[in-house]
Each structure stands twice: as C-alpha cells, then as structure tokens.
PDB file of C-alpha atoms in Angstrom:
ATOM      1  CA  MET A   1      23.333  18.685 134.898  1.00 85.00           C
ATOM      2  CA  LEU A   2      25.059  15.745 136.495  1.00 87.00           C
ATOM      3  CA  LYS A   3      23.713  12.189 136.151  1.00 91.00           C
ATOM      4  CA  VAL A   4      24.506   9.517 138.729  1.00 91.00           C
ATOM      5  CA  SER A   5      23.200   6.058 139.528  1.00 89.00           C
ATOM      6  CA  GLU A   6      21.262   5.344 142.702  1.00 88.00           C
ATOM      7  CA  VAL A   7      24.113   3.106 143.908  1.00 91.00           C
ATOM      8  CA  GLU A   8      26.670   5.870 143.368  1.00 92.00           C
ATOM      9  CA  ILE A   9      24.613   8.509 145.190  1.00 90.00           C
ATOM     10  CA  ALA A  10      23.963   6.122 148.079  1.00 90.00           C
ATOM     11  CA  HIS A  11      27.712   5.656 148.599  1.00 93.00           C
ATOM     12  CA  GLU A  12      28.625   9.328 148.276  1.00 93.00           C
ATOM     13  CA  LEU A  13      25.526  11.237 149.343  1.00 93.00           C
ATOM     14  CA  ASP A  14      27.438  14.105 150.990  1.00 94.00           C
ATOM     15  CA  ARG A  15      29.443  14.714 147.823  1.00 95.00           C
ATOM     16  CA  TYR A  16      26.353  14.838 145.598  1.00 94.00           C
ATOM     17  CA  LEU A  17      24.406  17.024 148.028  1.00 94.00           C
ATOM     18  CA  HIS A  18      27.302  19.469 147.864  1.00 95.00           C
ATOM     19  CA  GLN A  19      27.302  19.250 144.042  1.00 94.00           C
ATOM     20  CA  ALA A  20      23.564  19.987 143.993  1.00 94.00           C
ATOM     21  CA  LEU A  21      24.281  23.435 145.413  1.00 95.00           C
ATOM     22  CA  THR A  22      25.790  24.445 142.067  1.00 94.00           C
ATOM     23  CA  GLN A  23      24.201  22.083 139.547  1.00 94.00           C
ATOM     24  CA  THR A  24      21.212  19.802 139.220  1.00 93.00           C
ATOM     25  CA  VAL A  25      21.908  16.154 140.030  1.00 95.00           C
ATOM     26  CA  VAL A  26      19.772  13.565 138.233  1.00 94.00           C
ATOM     27  CA  VAL A  27      19.594  10.160 139.908  1.00 94.00           C
ATOM     28  CA  GLU A  28      19.020   7.217 137.606  1.00 93.00           C
ATOM     29  CA  GLN A  29      17.417   3.933 138.592  1.00 90.00           C
ATOM     30  CA  ALA A  30      17.729   1.029 136.177  1.00 89.00           C
ATOM     31  CA  GLY A  31      19.108   3.403 133.547  1.00 87.00           C
ATOM     32  CA  HIS A  32      16.196   5.860 133.742  1.00 89.00           C
ATOM     33  CA  ALA A  33      16.118   9.285 135.398  1.00 89.00           C
ATOM     34  CA  SER A  34      13.877   9.016 138.438  1.00 88.00           C
ATOM     35  CA  VAL A  35      14.847  11.732 140.923  1.00 92.00           C
ATOM     36  CA  VAL A  36      16.319  15.226 140.733  1.00 94.00           C
ATOM     37  CA  VAL A  37      18.326  16.828 143.528  1.00 95.00           C
ATOM     38  CA  LEU A  38      18.627  20.599 143.380  1.00 94.00           C
ATOM     39  CA  SER A  39      19.518  23.418 145.703  1.00 95.00           C
ATOM     40  CA  LEU A  40      16.908  25.152 147.807  1.00 93.00           C
ATOM     41  CA  ALA A  41      17.672  28.401 145.953  1.00 93.00           C
ATOM     42  CA  GLU A  42      16.917  26.760 142.591  1.00 93.00           C
ATOM     43  CA  PHE A  43      13.753  25.166 143.970  1.00 92.00           C
ATOM     44  CA  GLU A  44      12.551  28.544 145.279  1.00 93.00           C
ATOM     45  CA  ARG A  45      13.363  30.168 141.912  1.00 93.00           C
ATOM     46  CA  LEU A  46      11.284  27.537 140.104  1.00 92.00           C
ATOM     47  CA  GLN A  47       8.431  28.021 142.576  1.00 93.00           C
ATOM     48  CA  GLU A  48       8.513  31.766 141.936  1.00 92.00           C
ATOM     49  CA  VAL A  49       8.432  31.256 138.155  1.00 92.00           C
ATOM     50  CA  ASP A  50       5.508  28.874 138.592  1.00 91.00           C
ATOM     51  CA  ASP A  51       3.653  31.338 140.836  1.00 90.00           C
ATOM     52  CA  LEU A  52       4.224  34.180 138.350  1.00 90.00           C
ATOM     53  CA  HIS A  53       2.924  32.029 135.493  1.00 90.00           C
ATOM     54  CA  PHE A  54      -0.293  31.131 137.304  1.00 86.00           C
ATOM     55  CA  ALA A  55      -0.791  34.697 138.540  1.00 89.00           C
ATOM     56  CA  GLU A  56      -0.514  35.931 134.948  1.00 87.00           C
ATOM     57  CA  ALA A  57      -2.950  33.225 133.790  1.00 84.00           C
ATOM     58  CA  ALA A  58      -5.418  34.323 136.485  1.00 82.00           C
ATOM     59  CA  ARG A  59      -5.072  38.001 135.462  1.00 83.00           C
ATOM     60  CA  LYS A  60      -5.632  37.037 131.831  1.00 83.00           C
ATOM     61  CA  ALA A  61      -8.707  35.001 132.762  1.00 78.00           C
ATOM     62  CA  ASN A  62     -10.080  37.959 134.729  1.00 75.00           C
ATOM     63  CA  VAL A  63      -9.707  40.192 131.668  1.00 77.00           C
ATOM     64  CA  GLU A  64     -10.706  37.746 128.925  1.00 75.00           C
ATOM     65  CA  GLY A  65     -13.167  35.718 130.932  1.00 69.00           C
ATOM     66  CA  TYR A  66     -13.089  32.152 132.148  1.00 67.00           C
ATOM     67  CA  LEU A  67     -13.674  29.287 129.748  1.00 63.00           C
ATOM     68  CA  ASN A  68     -15.797  26.343 130.603  1.00 71.00           C
ATOM     69  CA  ARG A  69     -14.145  22.926 130.356  1.00 70.00           C
ATOM     70  CA  GLU A  70     -15.966  21.815 127.199  1.00 76.00           C
ATOM     71  CA  HIS A  71     -15.066  25.014 125.362  1.00 76.00           C
ATOM     72  CA  GLU A  72     -11.439  24.765 126.459  1.00 76.00           C
ATOM     73  CA  VAL A  73     -11.138  21.127 125.332  1.00 78.00           C
ATOM     74  CA  ARG A  74     -12.655  21.950 121.931  1.00 80.00           C
ATOM     75  CA  SER A  75     -10.410  24.973 121.546  1.00 83.00           C
ATOM     76  CA  ARG A  76      -7.264  23.006 122.366  1.00 81.00           C
ATOM     77  CA  LEU A  77      -8.282  20.195 120.027  1.00 85.00           C
ATOM     78  CA  ALA A  78      -8.921  22.678 117.197  1.00 86.00           C
ATOM     79  CA  THR A  79      -5.544  24.330 117.800  1.00 86.00           C
ATOM     80  CA  ALA A  80      -3.751  20.967 117.782  1.00 84.00           C
ATOM     81  CA  MET A  81      -5.518  19.880 114.601  1.00 84.00           C
ATOM     82  CA  ARG A  82      -4.670  23.194 112.904  1.00 83.00           C
ATOM     83  CA  ALA A  83      -1.014  22.834 113.890  1.00 81.00           C
ATOM     84  CA  ARG A  84      -0.934  19.284 112.568  1.00 78.00           C
ATOM     85  CA  ARG A  85      -2.444  20.339 109.238  1.00 74.00           C
ATOM     86  CA  LEU A  86       0.077  23.170 108.936  1.00 70.00           C
ATOM     87  CA  ALA A  87       2.939  20.774 109.728  1.00 69.00           C
ATOM     88  CA  CYS A  88       1.769  18.474 106.915  1.00 67.00           C
ATOM     89  CA  VAL A  89       1.571  21.376 104.464  1.00 61.00           C
ATOM     90  CA  ARG A  90       5.047  22.637 105.356  1.00 63.00           C
ATOM     91  CA  LYS A  91       6.760  19.284 104.728  1.00 55.00           C
ATOM     92  CA  PRO A  92       8.831  19.334 101.519  1.00 53.00           C
TER      93      PRO A  92
END
C-alpha cells in the first residue's frame, strides 16, 4: 500500500494511476487517509467477495430462518457482553 498526500497526487496523477494498477494508493488529506485508488481488477475482486458473502448469508438465513430486528439486536448485545466478560476473566 502506497500513501501519498493530495498535493502530491494532484501533481503526478498519471504516475499514481499507473501505480494503482499494481498496488493500492491511499491519498491523505491533512494527514488522514481519505481516499483509496485501486485497479479495476482489484475493485471487481472485492465486489465478488462481497457478493459471495451476502449470498452465503442469504442461504444461511433461508436454512436457519430470518431473525427479526429486536431478536438480532439482543443476540448481538448478549454475544458482545459474553465476549467482554470472557476477556476480563482471561486477563492475568
């Protein structure tokens, strides 16, 4: 991953667009990452991973059933609380 300032990328856009074909370019504004430039191939790969994830989640929901929002919120809260308690117990 390559990090560049917005001023630097503005002056040498062609160079950084070429670099983005082989590695992700992170553009920083005021010292903070604000934009990512990546190749179309990488973008399509990420889209495919995202699509596969949601397709699997939909298949799982079809098998296990859909949760209503209230049940899901309570379940996630209980899981987070359980994890927090376990983290406290595991501390030396």
